[in-house]
PDB file of C-alpha atoms in Angstrom:
ATOM      1  CA  MET C  29     -14.398  52.266  11.277  1.00  0.00           C
ATOM      2  CA  GLU C  30     -17.525  50.883  10.118  1.00  0.00           C
ATOM      3  CA  GLU C  31     -19.856  50.789  13.418  1.00  0.00           C
ATOM      4  CA  SER C  32     -23.116  49.518  13.694  1.00  0.00           C
ATOM      5  CA  PRO C  33     -25.711  52.618  14.731  1.00  0.00           C
ATOM      6  CA  LEU C  34     -26.972  50.712  17.733  1.00  0.00           C
ATOM      7  CA  HIS C  35     -23.773  50.692  19.140  1.00  0.00           C
ATOM      8  CA  PRO C  36     -24.154  53.573  21.210  1.00  0.00           C
ATOM      9  CA  PHE C  37     -26.806  51.587  22.921  1.00  0.00           C
ATOM     10  CA  GLU C  38     -24.983  49.378  24.191  1.00  0.00           C
ATOM     11  CA  LEU C  39     -24.039  48.892  27.945  1.00  0.00           C
ATOM     12  CA  HIS C  40     -21.001  48.185  29.350  1.00  0.00           C
ATOM     13  CA  ASN C  41     -20.373  47.731  33.245  1.00  0.00           C
ATOM     14  CA  TYR C  42     -18.024  50.091  34.788  1.00  0.00           C
ATOM     15  CA  ILE C  43     -18.190  48.514  38.405  1.00  0.00           C
ATOM     16  CA  PRO C  44     -19.761  45.115  38.312  1.00  0.00           C
ATOM     17  CA  LEU C  45     -21.497  44.733  41.487  1.00  0.00           C
ATOM     18  CA  SER C  46     -24.246  41.470  42.155  1.00  0.00           C
ATOM     19  CA  ILE C  47     -26.327  41.386  45.337  1.00  0.00           C
ATOM     20  CA  GLY C  48     -27.754  37.545  45.741  1.00  0.00           C
ATOM     21  CA  GLY C  49     -27.622  36.898  42.097  1.00  0.00           C
ATOM     22  CA  LEU C  50     -29.182  40.433  41.257  1.00  0.00           C
ATOM     23  CA  ASP C  51     -27.053  42.192  38.760  1.00  0.00           C
ATOM     24  CA  ILE C  52     -27.036  45.594  39.927  1.00  0.00           C
ATOM     25  CA  SER C  53     -23.370  46.615  38.234  1.00  0.00           C
ATOM     26  CA  ILE C  54     -23.006  50.882  37.846  1.00  0.00           C
ATOM     27  CA  ASN C  55     -23.067  51.175  33.891  1.00  0.00           C
ATOM     28  CA  LYS C  56     -23.840  54.599  31.613  1.00  0.00           C
ATOM     29  CA  ALA C  57     -27.042  54.570  31.872  1.00  0.00           C
ATOM     30  CA  VAL C  58     -27.231  54.314  35.969  1.00  0.00           C
ATOM     31  CA  ILE C  59     -24.658  57.501  36.175  1.00  0.00           C
ATOM     32  CA  LEU C  60     -26.835  59.099  33.417  1.00  0.00           C
ATOM     33  CA  MET C  61     -30.010  58.690  35.541  1.00  0.00           C
ATOM     34  CA  TRP C  62     -28.184  59.741  39.011  1.00  0.00           C
ATOM     35  CA  VAL C  63     -27.138  63.008  37.201  1.00  0.00           C
ATOM     36  CA  VAL C  64     -30.699  63.349  35.810  1.00  0.00           C
ATOM     37  CA  VAL C  65     -32.280  63.271  39.383  1.00  0.00           C
ATOM     38  CA  ALA C  66     -29.651  65.103  40.885  1.00  0.00           C
ATOM     39  CA  LEU C  67     -30.223  67.990  38.223  1.00  0.00           C
ATOM     40  CA  ALA C  68     -33.707  67.859  37.991  1.00  0.00           C
ATOM     41  CA  ALA C  69     -34.160  67.805  42.133  1.00  0.00           C
ATOM     42  CA  GLY C  70     -31.460  70.441  42.234  1.00  0.00           C
ATOM     43  CA  LEU C  71     -33.187  72.661  39.857  1.00  0.00           C
ATOM     44  CA  MET C  72     -36.494  72.724  41.747  1.00  0.00           C
ATOM     45  CA  VAL C  73     -34.781  72.758  45.353  1.00  0.00           C
ATOM     46  CA  MET C  74     -32.786  75.734  44.006  1.00  0.00           C
ATOM     47  CA  ALA C  75     -35.652  77.716  42.453  1.00  0.00           C
ATOM     48  CA  GLY C  76     -37.879  77.021  45.425  1.00  0.00           C
ATOM     49  CA  SER C  77     -35.545  78.094  47.988  1.00  0.00           C
ATOM     50  CA  SER C  78     -36.149  82.116  47.340  1.00  0.00           C
ATOM     51  CA  ARG C  79     -39.506  82.228  47.280  1.00  0.00           C
ATOM     52  CA  LYS C  80     -39.512  85.527  46.231  1.00  0.00           C
ATOM     53  CA  LEU C  81     -42.980  87.421  45.370  1.00  0.00           C
ATOM     54  CA  VAL C  82     -41.054  88.942  42.364  1.00  0.00           C
ATOM     55  CA  PRO C  83     -39.910  85.519  40.909  1.00  0.00           C
ATOM     56  CA  GLY C  84     -36.048  85.542  39.508  1.00  0.00           C
ATOM     57  CA  LYS C  85     -34.900  83.399  36.123  1.00  0.00           C
ATOM     58  CA  LEU C  86     -34.633  79.982  37.940  1.00  0.00           C
ATOM     59  CA  GLN C  87     -37.904  80.744  39.963  1.00  0.00           C
ATOM     60  CA  SER C  88     -39.916  81.735  37.130  1.00  0.00           C
ATOM     61  CA  LEU C  89     -39.055  78.521  35.162  1.00  0.00           C
ATOM     62  CA  ALA C  90     -39.641  76.488  37.636  1.00  0.00           C
ATOM     63  CA  GLU C  91     -42.915  78.099  38.073  1.00  0.00           C
ATOM     64  CA  MET C  92     -43.817  78.040  34.625  1.00  0.00           C
ATOM     65  CA  LEU C  93     -42.862  74.247  35.065  1.00  0.00           C
ATOM     66  CA  VAL C  94     -45.391  73.582  37.354  1.00  0.00           C
ATOM     67  CA  ASP C  95     -48.058  75.582  35.895  1.00  0.00           C
ATOM     68  CA  PHE C  96     -47.538  73.503  32.822  1.00  0.00           C
ATOM     69  CA  ILE C  97     -47.916  70.350  34.536  1.00  0.00           C
ATOM     70  CA  ARG C  98     -51.053  71.762  36.910  1.00  0.00           C
ATOM     71  CA  ASN C  99     -52.665  72.436  33.415  1.00  0.00           C
ATOM     72  CA  ILE C 100     -52.329  69.085  31.957  1.00  0.00           C
ATOM     73  CA  ILE C 101     -53.577  67.587  35.291  1.00  0.00           C
ATOM     74  CA  LEU C 102     -56.690  69.570  35.379  1.00  0.00           C
ATOM     75  CA  ASP C 103     -57.327  69.339  31.891  1.00  0.00           C
ATOM     76  CA  THR C 104     -57.372  65.746  31.814  1.00  0.00           C
ATOM     77  CA  MET C 105     -58.245  64.529  35.213  1.00  0.00           C
ATOM     78  CA  GLY C 106     -60.267  67.427  37.070  1.00  0.00           C
ATOM     79  CA  LYS C 107     -59.535  68.628  40.196  1.00  0.00           C
ATOM     80  CA  ASP C 108     -58.960  65.622  42.173  1.00  0.00           C
ATOM     81  CA  GLY C 109     -56.131  64.869  40.276  1.00  0.00           C
ATOM     82  CA  MET C 110     -54.136  67.017  42.049  1.00  0.00           C
ATOM     83  CA  ARG C 111     -53.451  64.657  44.566  1.00  0.00           C
ATOM     84  CA  PHE C 112     -51.173  63.067  41.629  1.00  0.00           C
ATOM     85  CA  PHE C 113     -49.361  66.215  41.330  1.00  0.00           C
ATOM     86  CA  PRO C 114     -45.762  64.832  42.837  1.00  0.00           C
ATOM     87  CA  LEU C 115     -45.772  61.936  41.085  1.00  0.00           C
ATOM     88  CA  ILE C 116     -46.535  63.249  37.495  1.00  0.00           C
ATOM     89  CA  ALA C 117     -44.431  66.491  37.700  1.00  0.00           C
ATOM     90  CA  SER C 118     -41.383  63.852  39.066  1.00  0.00           C
ATOM     91  CA  LEU C 119     -42.281  61.219  35.959  1.00  0.00           C
ATOM     92  CA  PHE C 120     -42.443  64.292  33.521  1.00  0.00           C
ATOM     93  CA  LEU C 121     -39.160  66.145  34.818  1.00  0.00           C
ATOM     94  CA  PHE C 122     -37.412  63.099  34.974  1.00  0.00           C
ATOM     95  CA  ILE C 123     -38.383  62.205  31.506  1.00  0.00           C
ATOM     96  CA  LEU C 124     -37.386  65.405  30.477  1.00  0.00           C
ATOM     97  CA  PHE C 125     -34.370  65.413  31.669  1.00  0.00           C
ATOM     98  CA  CYS C 126     -33.147  61.757  30.465  1.00  0.00           C
ATOM     99  CA  ASN C 127     -34.343  62.792  26.872  1.00  0.00           C
ATOM    100  CA  LEU C 128     -32.447  66.149  26.630  1.00  0.00           C
ATOM    101  CA  LEU C 129     -29.259  64.533  28.413  1.00  0.00           C
ATOM    102  CA  GLY C 130     -29.059  62.233  25.601  1.00  0.00           C
ATOM    103  CA  LEU C 131     -28.526  64.159  23.121  1.00  0.00           C
ATOM    104  CA  ILE C 132     -25.436  65.549  24.450  1.00  0.00           C
ATOM    105  CA  PRO C 133     -22.908  63.998  22.220  1.00  0.00           C
ATOM    106  CA  GLY C 134     -21.114  61.181  24.406  1.00  0.00           C
ATOM    107  CA  SER C 135     -23.209  60.955  27.046  1.00  0.00           C
ATOM    108  CA  TYR C 136     -26.588  58.256  26.755  1.00  0.00           C
ATOM    109  CA  THR C 137     -30.113  58.205  26.690  1.00  0.00           C
ATOM    110  CA  VAL C 138     -31.714  56.451  29.278  1.00  0.00           C
ATOM    111  CA  THR C 139     -35.250  56.502  27.628  1.00  0.00           C
ATOM    112  CA  SER C 140     -33.917  54.733  24.738  1.00  0.00           C
ATOM    113  CA  GLN C 141     -33.953  51.465  27.173  1.00  0.00           C
ATOM    114  CA  ILE C 142     -37.252  49.669  27.224  1.00  0.00           C
ATOM    115  CA  VAL C 143     -36.693  48.525  30.562  1.00  0.00           C
ATOM    116  CA  VAL C 144     -36.793  51.768  31.779  1.00  0.00           C
ATOM    117  CA  THR C 145     -39.846  53.087  30.126  1.00  0.00           C
ATOM    118  CA  ALA C 146     -41.714  50.168  30.522  1.00  0.00           C
ATOM    119  CA  VAL C 147     -41.276  50.080  34.422  1.00  0.00           C
ATOM    120  CA  PHE C 148     -42.488  53.297  34.160  1.00  0.00           C
ATOM    121  CA  ALA C 149     -45.711  52.197  32.111  1.00  0.00           C
ATOM    122  CA  CYS C 150     -46.055  49.446  34.508  1.00  0.00           C
ATOM    123  CA  LEU C 151     -45.735  51.522  37.525  1.00  0.00           C
ATOM    124  CA  VAL C 152     -48.316  54.408  35.897  1.00  0.00           C
ATOM    125  CA  TYR C 153     -50.981  51.099  34.725  1.00  0.00           C
ATOM    126  CA  GLY C 154     -50.784  49.498  37.901  1.00  0.00           C
ATOM    127  CA  LEU C 155     -51.183  52.443  39.786  1.00  0.00           C
ATOM    128  CA  SER C 156     -54.207  53.061  37.827  1.00  0.00           C
ATOM    129  CA  LEU C 157     -55.407  49.582  38.463  1.00  0.00           C
ATOM    130  CA  ALA C 158     -54.906  50.310  41.755  1.00  0.00           C
ATOM    131  CA  MET C 159     -56.784  53.066  42.384  1.00  0.00           C
ATOM    132  CA  GLY C 160     -59.675  52.092  40.266  1.00  0.00           C
ATOM    133  CA  PHE C 161     -60.335  49.176  42.593  1.00  0.00           C
ATOM    134  CA  LEU C 162     -60.173  50.869  45.511  1.00  0.00           C
ATOM    135  CA  LEU C 163     -61.987  53.560  44.941  1.00  0.00           C
ATOM    136  CA  HIS C 164     -64.787  51.782  42.663  1.00  0.00           C
ATOM    137  CA  GLY C 165     -64.561  47.741  44.102  1.00  0.00           C
ATOM    138  CA  ALA C 166     -65.363  45.395  41.735  1.00  0.00           C
ATOM    139  CA  LYS C 167     -67.843  48.255  39.913  1.00  0.00           C
ATOM    140  CA  PHE C 168     -64.328  49.355  38.232  1.00  0.00           C
ATOM    141  CA  LEU C 169     -64.745  45.947  36.268  1.00  0.00           C
ATOM    142  CA  GLY C 170     -67.103  48.006  34.335  1.00  0.00           C
ATOM    143  CA  ILE C 171     -64.422  49.674  32.853  1.00  0.00           C
ATOM    144  CA  LEU C 172     -64.391  46.957  30.043  1.00  0.00           C
ATOM    145  CA  VAL C 173     -68.375  47.889  29.208  1.00  0.00           C
ATOM    146  CA  PRO C 174     -68.722  51.002  27.558  1.00  0.00           C
ATOM    147  CA  PRO C 175     -71.593  53.264  28.142  1.00  0.00           C
ATOM    148  CA  GLY C 176     -74.735  52.987  26.060  1.00  0.00           C
ATOM    149  CA  THR C 177     -73.460  49.126  24.773  1.00  0.00           C
ATOM    150  CA  PRO C 178     -76.619  47.299  24.006  1.00  0.00           C
ATOM    151  CA  GLY C 179     -76.672  43.548  25.540  1.00  0.00           C
ATOM    152  CA  TRP C 180     -76.176  41.402  22.769  1.00  0.00           C
ATOM    153  CA  LEU C 181     -73.148  43.324  21.669  1.00  0.00           C
ATOM    154  CA  LEU C 182     -71.331  42.337  25.140  1.00  0.00           C
ATOM    155  CA  PRO C 183     -69.754  39.252  24.124  1.00  0.00           C
ATOM    156  CA  LEU C 184     -67.770  41.129  21.525  1.00  0.00           C
ATOM    157  CA  MET C 185     -67.165  44.366  23.506  1.00  0.00           C
ATOM    158  CA  ILE C 186     -65.666  42.900  26.570  1.00  0.00           C
ATOM    159  CA  PRO C 187     -62.556  41.010  24.606  1.00  0.00           C
ATOM    160  CA  ILE C 188     -62.125  44.144  22.558  1.00  0.00           C
ATOM    161  CA  GLU C 189     -62.260  46.470  25.323  1.00  0.00           C
ATOM    162  CA  LEU C 190     -59.946  43.822  27.365  1.00  0.00           C
ATOM    163  CA  ILE C 191     -57.197  43.934  24.827  1.00  0.00           C
ATOM    164  CA  SER C 192     -57.272  47.340  24.598  1.00  0.00           C
ATOM    165  CA  GLN C 193     -56.664  48.012  28.322  1.00  0.00           C
ATOM    166  CA  LEU C 194     -54.028  45.620  28.188  1.00  0.00           C
ATOM    167  CA  ALA C 195     -52.451  47.344  25.301  1.00  0.00           C
ATOM    168  CA  ARG C 196     -52.347  50.524  27.111  1.00  0.00           C
ATOM    169  CA  PRO C 197     -48.820  49.850  29.288  1.00  0.00           C
ATOM    170  CA  ILE C 198     -47.252  48.898  25.886  1.00  0.00           C
ATOM    171  CA  SER C 199     -48.264  51.633  23.746  1.00  0.00           C
ATOM    172  CA  LEU C 200     -47.001  53.588  26.557  1.00  0.00           C
ATOM    173  CA  ALA C 201     -43.504  52.053  27.078  1.00  0.00           C
ATOM    174  CA  VAL C 202     -43.112  51.444  23.571  1.00  0.00           C
ATOM    175  CA  ARG C 203     -43.676  54.975  22.288  1.00  0.00           C
ATOM    176  CA  LEU C 204     -41.407  56.436  24.020  1.00  0.00           C
ATOM    177  CA  PHE C 205     -38.614  53.905  23.668  1.00  0.00           C
ATOM    178  CA  ALA C 206     -39.192  54.089  20.173  1.00  0.00           C
ATOM    179  CA  ASN C 207     -39.286  57.640  19.434  1.00  0.00           C
ATOM    180  CA  MET C 208     -35.997  58.227  21.663  1.00  0.00           C
ATOM    181  CA  THR C 209     -34.135  55.156  19.558  1.00  0.00           C
ATOM    182  CA  ALA C 210     -35.510  56.113  16.219  1.00  0.00           C
ATOM    183  CA  GLY C 211     -33.938  59.419  17.002  1.00  0.00           C
ATOM    184  CA  HIS C 212     -30.410  58.654  17.970  1.00  0.00           C
ATOM    185  CA  VAL C 213     -30.223  56.044  15.159  1.00  0.00           C
ATOM    186  CA  ILE C 214     -31.129  58.533  12.694  1.00  0.00           C
ATOM    187  CA  LEU C 215     -28.509  60.860  14.016  1.00  0.00           C
ATOM    188  CA  GLY C 216     -25.761  58.000  14.111  1.00  0.00           C
ATOM    189  CA  VAL C 217     -26.497  56.769  10.529  1.00  0.00           C
ATOM    190  CA  LEU C 218     -25.980  60.828   9.659  1.00  0.00           C
ATOM    191  CA  PHE C 219     -23.199  61.384  11.394  1.00  0.00           C
ATOM    192  CA  GLY C 220     -21.516  58.228  10.227  1.00  0.00           C
ATOM    193  CA  LEU C 221     -21.885  59.308   6.531  1.00  0.00           C
ATOM    194  CA  ALA C 222     -20.638  62.806   7.647  1.00  0.00           C
ATOM    195  CA  ILE C 223     -17.505  61.357   8.663  1.00  0.00           C
ATOM    196  CA  SER C 224     -17.354  58.890   5.826  1.00  0.00           C
ATOM    197  CA  GLY C 225     -18.184  61.388   3.081  1.00  0.00           C
ATOM    198  CA  GLY C 226     -14.916  63.465   3.886  1.00  0.00           C
ATOM    199  CA  VAL C 227     -14.811  67.217   3.696  1.00  0.00           C
ATOM    200  CA  MET C 228     -15.940  67.372   0.106  1.00  0.00           C
ATOM    201  CA  ILE C 229     -19.504  65.791   0.399  1.00  0.00           C
ATOM    202  CA  GLY C 230     -19.668  65.351   3.928  1.00  0.00           C
ATOM    203  CA  TRP C 231     -20.662  68.713   5.166  1.00  0.00           C
ATOM    204  CA  LEU C 232     -23.816  68.040   4.140  1.00  0.00           C
ATOM    205  CA  PRO C 233     -24.330  65.251   6.215  1.00  0.00           C
ATOM    206  CA  PHE C 234     -23.249  66.918   9.227  1.00  0.00           C
ATOM    207  CA  VAL C 235     -25.574  69.942   8.524  1.00  0.00           C
ATOM    208  CA  PHE C 236     -28.295  67.302   8.520  1.00  0.00           C
ATOM    209  CA  THR C 237     -26.983  66.327  12.066  1.00  0.00           C
ATOM    210  CA  ILE C 238     -27.115  69.382  13.413  1.00  0.00           C
ATOM    211  CA  ALA C 239     -30.749  70.070  12.192  1.00  0.00           C
ATOM    212  CA  MET C 240     -31.616  66.863  13.238  1.00  0.00           C
ATOM    213  CA  ASN C 241     -30.083  67.487  16.549  1.00  0.00           C
ATOM    214  CA  GLY C 242     -32.168  70.684  16.941  1.00  0.00           C
ATOM    215  CA  LEU C 243     -35.492  68.590  16.056  1.00  0.00           C
ATOM    216  CA  GLU C 244     -34.673  65.892  18.362  1.00  0.00           C
ATOM    217  CA  VAL C 245     -34.841  68.549  21.234  1.00  0.00           C
ATOM    218  CA  GLY C 246     -38.267  69.117  20.102  1.00  0.00           C
ATOM    219  CA  ILE C 247     -39.425  65.674  20.051  1.00  0.00           C
ATOM    220  CA  ALA C 248     -37.338  65.072  24.008  1.00  0.00           C
ATOM    221  CA  PHE C 249     -39.913  67.800  24.886  1.00  0.00           C
ATOM    222  CA  ILE C 250     -43.163  66.278  22.849  1.00  0.00           C
ATOM    223  CA  GLN C 251     -42.484  62.685  23.840  1.00  0.00           C
ATOM    224  CA  ALA C 252     -41.977  64.065  27.645  1.00  0.00           C
ATOM    225  CA  TYR C 253     -45.424  65.702  27.432  1.00  0.00           C
ATOM    226  CA  ILE C 254     -47.074  63.066  25.588  1.00  0.00           C
ATOM    227  CA  PHE C 255     -46.177  60.066  28.109  1.00  0.00           C
ATOM    228  CA  THR C 256     -47.488  62.907  30.900  1.00  0.00           C
ATOM    229  CA  VAL C 257     -50.294  63.274  29.362  1.00  0.00           C
ATOM    230  CA  LEU C 258     -51.486  59.476  28.903  1.00  0.00           C
ATOM    231  CA  THR C 259     -50.462  59.357  32.585  1.00  0.00           C
ATOM    232  CA  CYS C 260     -52.884  61.490  33.495  1.00  0.00           C
ATOM    233  CA  VAL C 261     -55.640  60.016  31.390  1.00  0.00           C
ATOM    234  CA  TYR C 262     -55.174  56.382  32.067  1.00  0.00           C
ATOM    235  CA  LEU C 263     -55.129  57.743  35.975  1.00  0.00           C
ATOM    236  CA  GLY C 264     -58.342  59.661  35.221  1.00  0.00           C
ATOM    237  CA  ASP C 265     -59.739  56.704  33.225  1.00  0.00           C
ATOM    238  CA  ALA C 266     -59.578  54.952  36.227  1.00  0.00           C
ATOM    239  CA  PHE C 267     -60.689  58.142  38.902  1.00  0.00           C
ATOM    240  CA  HIS C 268     -64.211  58.705  37.094  1.00  0.00           C
ATOM    241  CA  LEU C 269     -65.643  55.391  35.935  1.00  0.00           C
ATOM    242  CA  HIS C 270     -67.618  56.545  32.516  1.00  0.00           C
ATOM    243  CA  GLY C 271     -67.841  59.806  34.212  1.00  0.00           C
ATOM    244  CA  HIS C 272     -65.897  61.812  31.902  1.00  0.00           C
ATOM    245  CA  ASP C 273     -68.515  64.288  30.820  1.00  0.00           C
ATOM    246  CA  ASP C 274     -67.812  66.689  33.463  1.00  0.00           C
ATOM    247  CA  HIS C 275     -65.140  67.821  31.689  1.00  0.00           C
ATOM    248  CA  ALA C 276     -65.759  66.779  28.284  1.00  0.00           C
ATOM    249  CA  HIS C 277     -63.677  67.816  25.390  1.00  0.00           C
TER     250      HIS C 277
ATOM    251  CA  MET I  13     -51.099  57.086  17.323  1.00  0.00           C
ATOM    252  CA  GLY I  14     -49.256  54.295  15.336  1.00  0.00           C
ATOM    253  CA  THR I  15     -48.015  52.314  18.427  1.00  0.00           C
ATOM    254  CA  ASP I  16     -51.759  52.278  19.718  1.00  0.00           C
ATOM    255  CA  LEU I  17     -52.321  50.191  16.649  1.00  0.00           C
ATOM    256  CA  LEU I  18     -49.146  48.162  17.429  1.00  0.00           C
ATOM    257  CA  ALA I  19     -49.946  47.388  20.744  1.00  0.00           C
ATOM    258  CA  ALA I  20     -53.419  45.944  20.457  1.00  0.00           C
ATOM    259  CA  LEU I  21     -52.361  43.858  17.680  1.00  0.00           C
ATOM    260  CA  ILE I  22     -49.669  42.442  20.170  1.00  0.00           C
ATOM    261  CA  VAL I  23     -51.859  41.865  23.253  1.00  0.00           C
ATOM    262  CA  GLY I  24     -54.579  40.387  21.014  1.00  0.00           C
ATOM    263  CA  GLY I  25     -52.536  37.848  19.187  1.00  0.00           C
ATOM    264  CA  GLY I  26     -50.952  37.044  22.319  1.00  0.00           C
ATOM    265  CA  LEU I  27     -53.736  36.606  24.291  1.00  0.00           C
ATOM    266  CA  GLY I  28     -55.141  34.413  21.451  1.00  0.00           C
ATOM    267  CA  TRP I  29     -51.754  32.290  21.210  1.00  0.00           C
ATOM    268  CA  LEU I  30     -52.078  31.917  24.909  1.00  0.00           C
ATOM    269  CA  ALA I  31     -55.813  30.698  24.693  1.00  0.00           C
ATOM    270  CA  ASP I  32     -54.294  28.230  21.452  1.00  0.00           C
ATOM    271  CA  THR I  33     -51.902  26.634  23.230  1.00  0.00           C
ATOM    272  CA  TYR I  34     -52.464  26.340  27.078  1.00  0.00           C
ATOM    273  CA  LEU I  35     -56.533  26.456  27.514  1.00  0.00           C
ATOM    274  CA  LEU I  36     -57.980  25.419  24.038  1.00  0.00           C
ATOM    275  CA  ASP I  37     -55.939  23.549  22.056  1.00  0.00           C
ATOM    276  CA  SER I  38     -57.618  25.106  19.288  1.00  0.00           C
ATOM    277  CA  THR I  39     -54.448  26.324  16.746  1.00  0.00           C
ATOM    278  CA  PRO I  40     -54.854  28.954  14.739  1.00  0.00           C
ATOM    279  CA  TRP I  41     -58.564  30.041  15.584  1.00  0.00           C
ATOM    280  CA  GLY I  42     -57.936  31.783  18.987  1.00  0.00           C
ATOM    281  CA  MET I  43     -54.992  33.729  17.503  1.00  0.00           C
ATOM    282  CA  VAL I  44     -57.140  34.549  14.087  1.00  0.00           C
ATOM    283  CA  ILE I  45     -59.702  35.518  16.382  1.00  0.00           C
ATOM    284  CA  GLY I  46     -57.609  37.592  18.865  1.00  0.00           C
ATOM    285  CA  LEU I  47     -55.626  39.522  16.044  1.00  0.00           C
ATOM    286  CA  VAL I  48     -59.131  40.339  14.582  1.00  0.00           C
ATOM    287  CA  LEU I  49     -60.135  41.794  18.144  1.00  0.00           C
ATOM    288  CA  GLY I  50     -56.761  43.182  18.293  1.00  0.00           C
ATOM    289  CA  VAL I  51     -56.878  45.418  14.634  1.00  0.00           C
ATOM    290  CA  VAL I  52     -60.720  46.583  16.419  1.00  0.00           C
ATOM    291  CA  ALA I  53     -59.078  47.692  19.432  1.00  0.00           C
ATOM    292  CA  GLY I  54     -56.254  49.130  18.504  1.00  0.00           C
ATOM    293  CA  ILE I  55     -58.197  51.399  16.325  1.00  0.00           C
ATOM    294  CA  ARG I  56     -60.263  52.321  19.408  1.00  0.00           C
ATOM    295  CA  ASN I  57     -57.404  52.639  21.217  1.00  0.00           C
ATOM    296  CA  ALA I  58     -55.974  55.723  18.815  1.00  0.00           C
ATOM    297  CA  TYR I  59     -59.825  56.911  18.563  1.00  0.00           C
ATOM    298  CA  ARG I  60     -59.744  57.516  22.206  1.00  0.00           C
ATOM    299  CA  ALA I  61     -56.358  58.968  22.640  1.00  0.00           C
ATOM    300  CA  ALA I  62     -56.671  61.251  19.965  1.00  0.00           C
ATOM    301  CA  ASN I  63     -60.369  62.522  21.641  1.00  0.00           C
ATOM    302  CA  ALA I  64     -58.590  62.443  25.031  1.00  0.00           C
ATOM    303  CA  TRP I  65     -56.089  65.328  24.083  1.00  0.00           C
ATOM    304  CA  PRO I  66     -56.252  68.360  26.556  1.00  0.00           C
ATOM    305  CA  SER I  67     -56.591  71.629  24.635  1.00  0.00           C
ATOM    306  CA  GLN I  68     -54.186  74.301  24.632  1.00  0.00           C
ATOM    307  CA  PRO I  69     -52.861  75.784  27.900  1.00  0.00           C
ATOM    308  CA  GLU I  70     -53.181  79.233  26.338  1.00  0.00           C
ATOM    309  CA  ASP I  71     -56.720  78.353  25.349  1.00  0.00           C
ATOM    310  CA  PRO I  72     -59.444  80.762  27.074  1.00  0.00           C
ATOM    311  CA  GLU I  73     -62.494  79.170  26.809  1.00  0.00           C
ATOM    312  CA  ARG I  74     -60.999  75.974  28.496  1.00  0.00           C
ATOM    313  CA  LYS I  75     -60.748  78.074  32.023  1.00  0.00           C
ATOM    314  CA  GLY I  76     -64.004  78.262  32.904  1.00  0.00           C
TER     315      GLY I  76
END
């Protein structure tokens, strides 16, 4: 009966598959990702199919989502960030649905695997680097020199900026992964207490489990939001090199 | 924000360690300097992340 609270994060292959030594077995996380993609795409397609002037319930939900993401982009990147809207909206919806579906008991939280979050973070950061070099050429290296740095500080500032740039994808990946994993470990421990406590005292941790689950729903939204905002901030940094002043905060 | 500090520390220490082992053969110093720079970079990142936060969507002053 004693079970490690990390047990739910283990993955077992349902259908072992391998192409040229590359392991592409089907496991719970893969299936959950398919479900997430189907749900997110299904919701948006269903909502967009009617296109009424006075929206129904589903359509107004989708419009709220789109407007929410649009506001994030306009606030952090300005108008020309809107060309990234499809990417950022897909990222937000995918992460949000992964986080939320993971809260259903018995399902699996895809975002609690650091592989998944790291791939997203590398994608976002690689895109911001590619955009920066494409738009600004070699001048993009100037991102390592904050505006207004006196010349004698350059040998100190460049390594610091280099480290802070390289830390971005890591912190982006670890933040989402750690938040989701920690939340589920807490849920697991509390529920384990409820089981082992019996009826007399076990109801107390059980109530906490329910309360934590509600809190985790909030965290699922907040973490998806944070990931999206930081994606926008990083892309925006590559976009307007030092030119944040036109939409200063 | 805590993740920012940790990530920069890992990158700083890692770069210092790499420089130590593969480039300079200067074992502890590269990592020491890297860790110190990592702390600075982490604080800088956390500060920047806190500043870059967008205002609330319903904030009427930000519409213009």
